[in-house]
Each structure stands twice: as structure tokens, then as C-alpha cells.
Amino acid sequence: MTNLIRSNFQDHPFHLVSPSPWPLFTSISLLNLATSAALSMHNFNNGYILTILSLILVISSMSFWFRDVISEGTFLGNHTLAVQKGLNIGIILFIVSEALFFLAIFWAFFHSAMAPSVELGGQWPPLGIEPVNPFELPLLNTVILLSSGATITYGHHSLIHGDRKGALYGTIATVLLAIIFTVFQGIEYNVSSFTISDGAFGTCFFFGTGFHGFHVIIGTIFLSVALWRVFDYHLTDNHHVGLEGGILYWHFVDVVWLFLYIAVYYWGS
Amino acid sequence: MFLQRSAVALARRAAVAPALRRTLATTAVRRNQVPERKFKSLSEVKTDEDLIGPGAQPGTVPTDLEQATGLERLEILGKTEGVDVFDMRPLDASRKGTLDNPIPVRGVGQEQYAGCTGYPADSHIVVWLRMTRDDPIERCPECGSVYKYNYVGPEDDGHHHHHHVEPEYPEPKTWADYLKPEYKWA
């Protein structure tokens, strides 16, 4: 390739993004979501309507934004190796920040549980609380989540080896296991003998498991998008940053559950 | 590693049976009409239009060589031939550039910036120097190293002879403007 022809193409490997409305749309939607969520949590009249509207706005803005990223990466070829590296670092930094978020939740739990105050009866679980038996549904959920880690690894390695069926089945199995986990958590919440307003135990329990469940739902969506992109021939055996991001996120959610299971469900009961 | 993998992948593709089964009558006809699935190598690439692969066969996982487009494809085509299309190496810092023997700075635009960190490299903070096609020589005010713009882009097409890029502010007058031109880089 001569210098003359080389000069037809961008000289550097970086992706200088084109103007986009989605950062602004997402920012405004998130501000609306935060304020309206605060309103509805304080029982302002019809606050929940604004919350639901904002949530729809956030999801829509994010969807359009990610659609553009997919166009740029898969169809326009803007994601060179240097860009993929940047995306990967972004995902890892995001997960690190999430880990610190959960660290704070665990801190709150251990603060109350390791030195229970007299108001709690000087014991943990507090007097009068009937905690969930960790060897019933939570144990099954642990098995389900660990299995989903295995199935997604099967799907990922199948993709790398060019086995389309394996990649699809592995990812489908993972998404199904994820949905089953969420359903089981829903059942557990329904039959629980305590609520989020039952003192420090209920607060810490639902704070931790609730946010974990929320992250499971996000991870399920993440992996579902990756599944669609395998199905739609977006992902190659070598370039599948979106799927790998989803997998990393999924393993993170998995690890958080192990900590929750050991600390909150087992030790905390 | 990449070469190895893509070679294996290509060999694997070749062994895959056609995924679409048609009736016997049309199969023979269609077979002969299947266009040759070939992609352009780096030396055949001229414009963006050439940076599109043949695509994957139905039912298979695409490889980068089959499916990557655009700049990503250019990079991959380069890698298969051992060519680093994005030369991201730092400028030559094995010596201090002089007016007789300046450090070349490759570029394809009308102007080019280069960051000097002195000799040996990182001797001083980065000083950004701006070179243009009309004024290709620049000297670092910190260490005195000389750089020269090595333009490798397209030649003038005859319609726009004057490509002079006006700086945002005019260059300040120096002794070179009043006494001797060679004082410019002194």
C-alpha cells in the first residue's frame, strides 16, 4: 500500500466520535429519574408516574445510544484494536466502581451485624426476626448462578472456536438460568417473614439482595443483547467486546451473590 | 498468533458444507453462479469501498477476515501481512535533530504537530511544535532539537495550488525578519 492510498484513510487508530444527542438525552433522563424517584419514594402525589416516564426515557436513550455504538463497531468498522482496548478498560472500570458500591452495602450490613446494639436485642439476627433458611431456595439459587457461569463460558468458548450452535445454546441456557434465578428471588421475597422496614436486618437484607437482583436483571439484558448479536451474525470469533463485557459483568454479579450467600444468608442467620 | 488463527479459521470454513439445502434441480445451477468469495488484500485496497469482506456463510460464526469493515478491516489486513498501518511508534529520539540532519516527522495533512521531549527522550516536558508543508522546519525552544515535516500525502491536483494554512495568530517577528533569514532557527 502506497503512502498515497494510505492517506485515503484515517492516520490513527482512535475513534473520534461524531456528534450525538444521546449523552445529553441520557443525562437529562437520569436527572429526571433521580428527582422523580425521590419524589415518589416520599409519597408525593403521582410521583410514580414521573418515575415510570423517566425510566422509559432512560431506557430509550440508552437503547438508541447503544444502537449507534453497534452501528459504529459492527457496520462501520470504527472499533480498531485500540478502540476495543479502550472499551474493555471502560467496562472494567465500571465493574470496579460497582464492586465499591457493593462494598458500601456490605459495610452497612457488617456494621449492624458484628456488634448488634441493644435495640436489636444484642444479637444477630435481631430478636424476633426469622431469617431465610440458607439451605433452601438460596442454596438452589447459588447452584443456578454458578451453573450459569459455566454455561456462559461454554457459549463464549464455542463462539471463539467458530461453533455457532454452541454459542447460541450456551448463551440461551445462561439467560434462562438468569430468569429462573430472578423468579426464585421474587418467590423468596413474597414468602419472606420480614420486610425492608423491619429494622436493621430487613433494611440490610433487602438493600443487598435487592440491588443484587437489580444487577442480575441488568446482566440478563446485557447477555440477551449479546445473544441477539450472535444470532444476527454481528459477533466474530475474535471481535465480540459486547459479549465479553456481558460475561465479565455476569461473573461479577455471580461473585457478589457468593458474598451475599456466605455473609448475609449463612453467617447472618 | 492472529495469522495462525485466521489460517485455521479459513481452513475450517472451507470444510463446512453449504448450509442451505436446495432441491437437486436448482442446486447445480446455483452452484455455478456462486460468486467467488474472495476479499481484497492490503495491496489491492484503494478506497473505503474495498474495505468490505465477503461475509460469513449462513450458520457459521463469522471471522474478522470475513466480516470486519472500515478501519478495523484495514488494520486486520495489515496485520495479516505484517504491516502496522497505524504507526504509533514515537519519533526517532536516538539523537538530537540538527538543521543539517533534522528528525523527520511523517504526516499526510497540510500541517502536523510533533511533541519534543528532548534527547535522551523525556529529558524535558512535552513541547508541541507545529509544522506545515510551507514551513516544514521547527526547532524545539527547550532543547534546540530540529524537526522537519516529511509530507507523504497526495500531491497537489493542479486546481488548488495554494494550500497555505493560516495560523490562528501570525507568527511573531524575529531577528530573521529584520537581519538574516538563517537566524530563524538560531
Coordinates of C-alpha atoms in Angstrom, one line a residue:
Chain A
M1 CA 0.0 0.0 0.0
T2 CA 1.5 3.3 -1.1
N3 CA 1.6 6.4 1.1
L4 CA -0.8 8.0 -1.4
I5 CA -3.5 5.3 -0.9
R6 CA -2.8 5.1 2.8
S7 CA -3.7 8.8 3.0
N8 CA -7.2 8.0 1.9
F9 CA -7.8 6.5 5.4
Q10 CA -7.5 7.9 8.9
D11 CA -3.9 8.0 10.1
H12 CA -4.5 6.9 13.7
P13 CA -6.5 4.0 15.2
F14 CA -8.7 6.0 17.5
H15 CA -12.4 6.6 17.1
L16 CA -13.2 10.3 17.2
V17 CA -16.9 10.1 17.8
S18 CA -19.3 12.1 15.7
P19 CA -21.8 14.5 17.3
S20 CA -24.6 12.6 19.1
P21 CA -27.7 13.7 21.1
W22 CA -27.7 10.6 23.3
P23 CA -25.3 11.8 26.0
L24 CA -27.5 14.9 26.6
F25 CA -30.7 12.8 26.4
T26 CA -29.4 10.3 28.9
S27 CA -28.2 12.9 31.3
I28 CA -31.5 14.8 31.3
S29 CA -33.4 11.5 31.6
L30 CA -31.2 10.4 34.5
L31 CA -31.7 13.7 36.3
N32 CA -35.5 13.3 35.9
L33 CA -35.3 9.7 37.1
A34 CA -33.4 10.6 40.3
T35 CA -35.6 13.5 41.2
S36 CA -38.9 11.8 40.4
A37 CA -37.8 8.7 42.2
A38 CA -37.0 10.7 45.3
L39 CA -40.5 12.3 45.0
S40 CA -42.3 9.0 44.6
M41 CA -40.4 7.4 47.5
H42 CA -41.6 10.3 49.7
N43 CA -45.2 9.6 48.6
F44 CA -45.7 12.8 46.5
N45 CA -48.9 12.7 44.6
N46 CA -48.4 10.9 41.2
G47 CA -44.7 10.9 41.7
Y48 CA -44.5 7.4 40.4
I49 CA -46.0 8.5 37.0
L50 CA -43.0 10.7 36.5
T51 CA -40.7 7.9 37.7
I52 CA -42.0 5.5 35.2
L53 CA -41.9 8.1 32.4
S54 CA -38.3 8.9 33.3
L55 CA -37.4 5.2 33.4
I56 CA -38.8 4.8 29.9
L57 CA -36.8 7.8 28.8
V58 CA -33.6 6.5 30.3
I59 CA -34.1 3.1 28.7
S60 CA -34.9 4.7 25.3
S61 CA -31.9 7.0 25.3
M62 CA -29.6 4.2 26.3
S63 CA -31.1 1.9 23.6
F64 CA -30.6 4.5 20.9
W65 CA -27.1 5.2 22.2
F66 CA -26.1 1.5 22.2
R67 CA -27.7 1.1 18.7
D68 CA -25.3 3.8 17.5
V69 CA -22.3 2.1 19.1
I70 CA -23.3 -1.2 17.5
S71 CA -23.5 0.6 14.1
E72 CA -20.1 2.2 14.6
G73 CA -18.4 -1.0 15.8
T74 CA -20.1 -3.7 13.7
F75 CA -21.1 -2.0 10.5
L76 CA -18.7 1.0 10.1
G77 CA -15.6 -0.7 11.4
N78 CA -14.6 2.1 13.8
H79 CA -13.6 -0.3 16.5
T80 CA -10.0 -1.0 15.9
L81 CA -7.9 -2.9 18.4
A82 CA -7.0 0.3 20.2
V83 CA -10.7 1.2 20.4
Q84 CA -11.6 -2.3 21.7
K85 CA -8.9 -1.9 24.3
G86 CA -10.5 1.4 25.5
L87 CA -13.9 -0.2 25.6
N88 CA -12.6 -3.1 27.7
I89 CA -10.9 -0.7 30.1
G90 CA -14.2 1.2 30.4
I91 CA -16.1 -2.0 31.2
I92 CA -13.5 -3.0 33.8
L93 CA -13.6 0.5 35.5
F94 CA -17.4 0.4 35.6
I95 CA -17.3 -3.1 37.3
V96 CA -14.7 -1.8 39.8
S97 CA -17.0 1.1 40.7
E98 CA -19.8 -1.4 41.1
A99 CA -17.7 -3.5 43.4
L100 CA -17.1 -0.5 45.6
F101 CA -20.9 0.2 45.6
F102 CA -21.5 -3.3 47.0
L103 CA -18.6 -2.8 49.4
A104 CA -20.6 0.0 51.0
I105 CA -23.7 -2.2 51.2
F106 CA -21.7 -4.9 52.9
W107 CA -20.2 -2.4 55.2
A108 CA -23.6 -1.2 56.4
F109 CA -24.6 -4.9 57.0
F110 CA -21.4 -5.8 59.0
H111 CA -21.7 -2.5 60.9
S112 CA -25.0 -3.6 62.3
A113 CA -24.4 -7.4 62.4
M114 CA -21.0 -7.7 64.0
A115 CA -21.9 -5.6 67.0
P116 CA -25.7 -5.7 67.4
S117 CA -27.0 -2.8 69.5
V118 CA -29.3 -3.2 72.5
E119 CA -32.2 -2.1 70.3
L120 CA -31.7 -5.3 68.3
G121 CA -31.6 -7.4 71.5
G122 CA -27.8 -7.5 71.4
Q123 CA -27.9 -10.4 68.9
W124 CA -27.9 -11.1 65.2
P125 CA -30.3 -11.9 63.7
P126 CA -32.1 -9.4 65.8
L127 CA -34.7 -10.5 68.4
G128 CA -38.0 -11.6 66.7
I129 CA -36.5 -11.9 63.2
E130 CA -37.0 -15.2 61.4
P131 CA -34.3 -15.2 58.7
V132 CA -34.4 -17.1 55.5
N133 CA -33.1 -20.7 55.8
P134 CA -29.9 -20.6 53.6
F135 CA -30.1 -24.2 52.7
E136 CA -33.5 -24.0 51.0
L137 CA -34.1 -21.7 48.0
P138 CA -30.9 -19.6 48.4
L139 CA -28.7 -22.7 48.1
L140 CA -30.6 -23.7 44.9
N141 CA -30.1 -20.1 43.6
T142 CA -26.4 -20.4 44.3
V143 CA -26.3 -23.6 42.2
I144 CA -28.2 -21.9 39.5
L145 CA -25.9 -18.9 39.3
L146 CA -22.8 -21.0 39.4
S147 CA -24.2 -23.1 36.6
S148 CA -25.0 -20.0 34.6
G149 CA -21.3 -19.1 34.9
A150 CA -20.4 -22.5 33.4
T151 CA -22.9 -22.2 30.5
I152 CA -21.8 -18.7 29.5
T153 CA -18.2 -20.0 29.4
Y154 CA -19.4 -22.8 27.2
G155 CA -21.1 -20.3 24.9
H156 CA -18.1 -18.0 24.8
H157 CA -15.6 -20.7 24.0
S158 CA -17.9 -22.1 21.4
L159 CA -18.0 -18.7 19.7
I160 CA -14.2 -18.4 19.8
H161 CA -14.0 -21.9 18.2
G162 CA -16.5 -20.9 15.5
D163 CA -19.3 -23.2 16.8
R164 CA -22.4 -21.1 16.2
K165 CA -24.8 -23.6 17.7
G166 CA -22.8 -24.0 20.8
A167 CA -22.5 -20.2 21.2
L168 CA -26.3 -19.8 20.9
Y169 CA -27.2 -22.7 23.1
G170 CA -24.7 -21.7 25.8
T171 CA -25.9 -18.1 25.9
I172 CA -29.6 -19.2 25.8
A173 CA -29.1 -21.5 28.7
T174 CA -27.4 -18.7 30.6
V175 CA -30.3 -16.3 30.0
L176 CA -32.8 -18.9 31.0
L177 CA -30.9 -19.7 34.3
A178 CA -30.7 -16.0 34.9
I179 CA -34.5 -15.6 34.5
I180 CA -35.1 -18.6 36.8
F181 CA -32.9 -17.0 39.4
T182 CA -34.8 -13.8 39.3
V183 CA -38.2 -15.6 39.5
F184 CA -36.9 -17.6 42.6
Q185 CA -35.8 -14.4 44.2
G186 CA -39.2 -13.0 43.6
I187 CA -40.8 -16.0 45.2
E188 CA -38.4 -15.7 48.2
Y189 CA -39.3 -12.0 48.7
N190 CA -43.0 -12.9 48.6
V191 CA -42.8 -15.6 51.3
S192 CA -40.3 -13.7 53.5
S193 CA -41.5 -13.2 57.1
F194 CA -39.8 -9.7 57.3
T195 CA -39.8 -6.6 55.2
I196 CA -37.4 -3.8 54.3
S197 CA -38.9 -1.7 57.1
D198 CA -38.3 -4.4 59.8
G199 CA -35.3 -2.8 61.4
A200 CA -31.6 -3.1 60.5
F201 CA -31.9 -6.7 59.4
G202 CA -34.7 -6.2 56.9
T203 CA -33.0 -3.0 55.6
C204 CA -29.6 -4.6 55.1
F205 CA -31.1 -7.8 53.7
F206 CA -33.2 -6.1 51.1
F207 CA -30.6 -3.4 50.4
G208 CA -28.1 -6.1 49.5
T209 CA -30.2 -8.7 47.8
G210 CA -32.4 -6.1 46.2
F211 CA -29.5 -4.4 44.5
H212 CA -28.0 -7.7 43.6
G213 CA -31.3 -8.7 42.0
F214 CA -31.4 -5.4 40.1
H215 CA -27.9 -6.2 38.8
V216 CA -29.0 -9.7 37.8
I217 CA -31.7 -8.1 35.6
I218 CA -29.2 -5.7 34.0
G219 CA -26.8 -8.6 33.4
T220 CA -29.6 -10.6 31.9
I221 CA -30.4 -7.8 29.5
F222 CA -26.7 -7.3 28.7
L223 CA -26.3 -11.1 27.8
S224 CA -29.6 -11.1 25.9
V225 CA -28.3 -8.3 23.6
A226 CA -25.1 -10.3 23.1
L227 CA -27.3 -13.3 22.3
W228 CA -29.2 -11.4 19.7
R229 CA -25.9 -10.2 18.2
V230 CA -24.6 -13.7 18.0
F231 CA -27.8 -14.8 16.3
D232 CA -27.7 -11.8 13.9
Y233 CA -24.1 -12.5 12.9
H234 CA -22.7 -9.3 14.5
L235 CA -20.1 -11.0 16.5
T236 CA -17.0 -12.7 15.1
D237 CA -14.9 -15.4 16.7
N238 CA -12.3 -12.8 17.6
H239 CA -14.2 -9.5 18.0
H240 CA -17.0 -9.6 20.5
V241 CA -16.4 -6.9 23.1
G242 CA -20.1 -6.6 23.9
L243 CA -20.4 -10.3 24.8
E244 CA -17.2 -10.3 26.8
G245 CA -18.4 -7.2 28.7
G246 CA -21.6 -9.0 29.5
I247 CA -19.7 -12.1 30.6
L248 CA -17.4 -10.0 32.9
Y249 CA -20.5 -8.3 34.3
W250 CA -22.2 -11.6 34.8
H251 CA -19.3 -13.1 36.7
F252 CA -19.2 -10.0 38.9
V253 CA -22.9 -10.4 39.7
D254 CA -22.1 -14.1 40.5
V255 CA -19.3 -13.2 42.9
V256 CA -21.5 -10.7 44.7
W257 CA -24.1 -13.4 45.2
L258 CA -21.5 -15.7 46.7
F259 CA -20.5 -13.0 49.2
L260 CA -24.2 -12.3 49.9
Y261 CA -24.9 -16.0 50.4
I262 CA -22.0 -16.5 52.8
A263 CA -22.3 -13.3 54.7
V264 CA -26.0 -12.4 54.8
Y265 CA -27.8 -15.7 54.2
Y266 CA -25.5 -18.1 56.0
W267 CA -23.4 -16.2 58.6
G268 CA -26.1 -13.6 59.1
S269 CA -28.8 -16.2 60.0
Chain B
M1 CA -0.9 -15.6 16.6
F2 CA -3.5 -13.8 14.5
L3 CA -2.2 -15.3 11.3
Q4 CA -2.3 -18.7 12.8
R5 CA -5.8 -18.4 14.0
S6 CA -7.2 -16.9 10.8
A7 CA -5.5 -19.5 8.7
V8 CA -7.1 -22.2 10.8
A9 CA -10.4 -20.5 10.6
L10 CA -10.2 -20.2 6.9
A11 CA -9.3 -23.9 6.5
R12 CA -12.3 -24.7 8.8
R13 CA -14.6 -22.6 6.7
A14 CA -13.6 -24.4 3.5
A15 CA -14.6 -27.7 5.0
V16 CA -18.1 -26.6 6.0
A17 CA -20.9 -28.0 3.9
P18 CA -23.3 -25.5 2.3
A19 CA -25.9 -24.7 4.9
L20 CA -28.7 -24.0 2.5
R21 CA -30.1 -27.2 1.1
R22 CA -32.0 -26.7 -2.2
T23 CA -33.8 -29.1 -4.5
L24 CA -31.5 -31.1 -6.7
A25 CA -32.7 -29.3 -9.8
T26 CA -31.6 -25.8 -8.7
T27 CA -28.5 -26.8 -6.8
A28 CA -26.3 -27.4 -9.8
V29 CA -27.4 -24.2 -11.4
R30 CA -26.9 -22.1 -8.3
R31 CA -23.6 -23.7 -7.5
N32 CA -22.2 -22.4 -10.8
Q33 CA -23.5 -18.9 -10.0
V34 CA -22.0 -18.5 -6.6
P35 CA -19.6 -15.6 -6.8
E36 CA -16.1 -16.3 -5.7
R37 CA -15.8 -15.5 -2.1
K38 CA -12.6 -13.5 -2.1
F39 CA -11.5 -10.4 -0.3
K40 CA -9.1 -7.8 -1.3
S41 CA -5.6 -7.9 0.3
L42 CA -3.9 -4.8 1.6
S43 CA -2.2 -4.0 -1.6
E44 CA -5.5 -4.1 -3.6
V45 CA -7.3 -1.7 -1.2
K46 CA -7.8 1.7 -2.7
T47 CA -10.8 3.3 -1.1
D48 CA -13.4 2.6 1.6
E49 CA -15.4 0.5 -0.9
D50 CA -12.6 -2.1 -0.8
L51 CA -12.7 -2.5 2.9
I52 CA -15.7 -4.8 2.9
G53 CA -15.3 -8.6 3.4
P54 CA -17.2 -11.4 1.7
G55 CA -19.3 -12.0 4.8
A56 CA -19.8 -15.3 6.6
Q57 CA -21.7 -18.4 5.3
P58 CA -25.1 -18.9 6.9
G59 CA -24.9 -21.0 10.1
T60 CA -21.2 -20.2 10.8
V61 CA -19.5 -17.8 13.2
P62 CA -18.0 -15.0 11.1
T63 CA -14.3 -14.4 11.3
D64 CA -12.8 -11.0 11.3
L65 CA -11.4 -11.5 7.8
E66 CA -14.8 -12.4 6.5
Q67 CA -16.7 -9.6 8.2
A68 CA -14.7 -6.7 9.6
T69 CA -15.2 -3.4 7.7
G70 CA -13.7 0.0 7.6
L71 CA -10.6 1.0 9.6
E72 CA -10.8 -2.2 11.6
R73 CA -10.5 -4.2 8.4
L74 CA -7.6 -2.1 7.2
E75 CA -5.8 -2.8 10.5
I76 CA -6.5 -6.6 10.2
L77 CA -5.4 -6.8 6.6
G78 CA -2.2 -5.0 7.6
K79 CA -1.6 -7.4 10.4
T80 CA -2.0 -10.5 8.1
E81 CA 0.8 -9.1 6.0
G82 CA 2.9 -7.9 8.9
V83 CA 2.2 -4.2 8.2
D84 CA 1.5 -1.9 11.0
V85 CA -1.0 0.5 9.3
F86 CA -1.1 2.8 12.4
D87 CA 2.5 3.6 13.0
M88 CA 2.1 4.6 16.6
R89 CA 5.8 4.5 17.5
P90 CA 7.3 7.6 18.9
L91 CA 9.5 9.8 16.8
D92 CA 13.2 9.0 16.5
A93 CA 14.8 10.0 19.8
S94 CA 18.1 8.3 19.3
R95 CA 19.8 11.7 18.6
K96 CA 19.2 15.4 18.8
G97 CA 17.9 16.8 15.4
T98 CA 20.1 19.4 13.8
L99 CA 19.4 21.8 10.9
D100 CA 21.6 19.7 8.7
N101 CA 20.1 16.4 9.9
P102 CA 16.6 17.0 11.3
I103 CA 14.3 14.4 12.9
P104 CA 11.8 13.5 10.2
V105 CA 8.1 13.8 11.1
R106 CA 5.8 11.8 8.8
G107 CA 2.4 13.2 8.0
V108 CA -0.3 13.4 5.4
G109 CA -2.1 16.7 6.3
Q110 CA -1.3 20.3 5.5
E111 CA 0.0 20.7 9.0
Q112 CA 1.4 18.4 11.6
Y113 CA 2.2 18.7 15.3
A114 CA 5.1 16.9 17.0
G115 CA 5.9 16.7 20.7
C116 CA 9.5 17.1 21.6
T117 CA 10.7 15.7 24.9
G118 CA 14.4 16.3 24.2
Y119 CA 17.4 13.9 23.9
P120 CA 17.5 11.4 25.5
A121 CA 13.7 11.0 25.4
D122 CA 11.8 12.5 28.4
S123 CA 14.6 15.0 29.2
H124 CA 12.0 17.7 29.4
I125 CA 8.3 18.2 29.4
V126 CA 6.5 17.8 26.1
V127 CA 6.9 20.9 23.9
W128 CA 4.4 20.9 21.0
L129 CA 5.8 22.0 17.7
R130 CA 3.7 22.9 14.6
M131 CA 5.0 22.2 11.1
T132 CA 3.2 22.9 7.8
R133 CA 4.0 22.0 4.3
D134 CA 5.1 25.6 3.6
D135 CA 7.1 25.9 6.7
P136 CA 8.4 22.4 7.4
I137 CA 11.3 23.0 9.8
E138 CA 10.7 23.6 13.5
R139 CA 13.2 23.8 16.4
C140 CA 12.4 23.0 20.0
P141 CA 12.7 26.1 22.1
E142 CA 13.6 24.0 25.1
C143 CA 16.4 21.8 23.9
G144 CA 17.1 23.0 20.3
S145 CA 16.3 19.7 18.6
V146 CA 15.3 20.3 15.0
Y147 CA 12.3 18.5 13.3
K148 CA 11.3 18.5 9.7
Y149 CA 7.9 17.7 8.3
N150 CA 8.0 14.8 5.9
Y151 CA 4.9 15.1 3.8
V152 CA 3.7 11.8 2.2
G153 CA 0.2 12.7 1.3
P154 CA -1.3 13.3 -2.1
E155 CA 0.4 15.7 -4.5
D156 CA -1.4 18.9 -5.4
D157 CA -4.0 18.1 -8.0
G158 CA -3.4 21.3 -10.1
H159 CA -6.6 23.0 -9.0
H160 CA -5.6 24.1 -5.6
H161 CA -2.0 25.2 -5.8
H162 CA -2.1 27.3 -2.7
H163 CA -2.5 25.1 0.3
H164 CA -1.1 27.6 2.8
V165 CA -2.6 27.1 6.2
E166 CA -3.0 30.4 8.1
P167 CA -2.1 30.1 11.7
E168 CA -4.7 31.4 14.2
Y169 CA -2.3 34.2 15.2
P170 CA 0.5 35.4 12.9
E171 CA 3.9 34.3 13.8
P172 CA 5.8 36.9 15.9
K173 CA 8.6 38.7 14.1
T174 CA 12.1 37.6 14.9
W175 CA 15.6 38.7 14.0
A176 CA 15.2 36.6 10.9
D177 CA 12.6 39.1 9.6
Y178 CA 15.0 42.1 10.0
L179 CA 18.6 40.8 9.8
K180 CA 19.3 37.4 8.2
P181 CA 16.8 34.7 7.3
E182 CA 19.1 32.0 8.7
Y183 CA 18.6 33.5 12.1
K184 CA 15.1 32.0 12.2
W185 CA 16.2 28.7 13.8
A186 CA 19.3 30.1 15.6

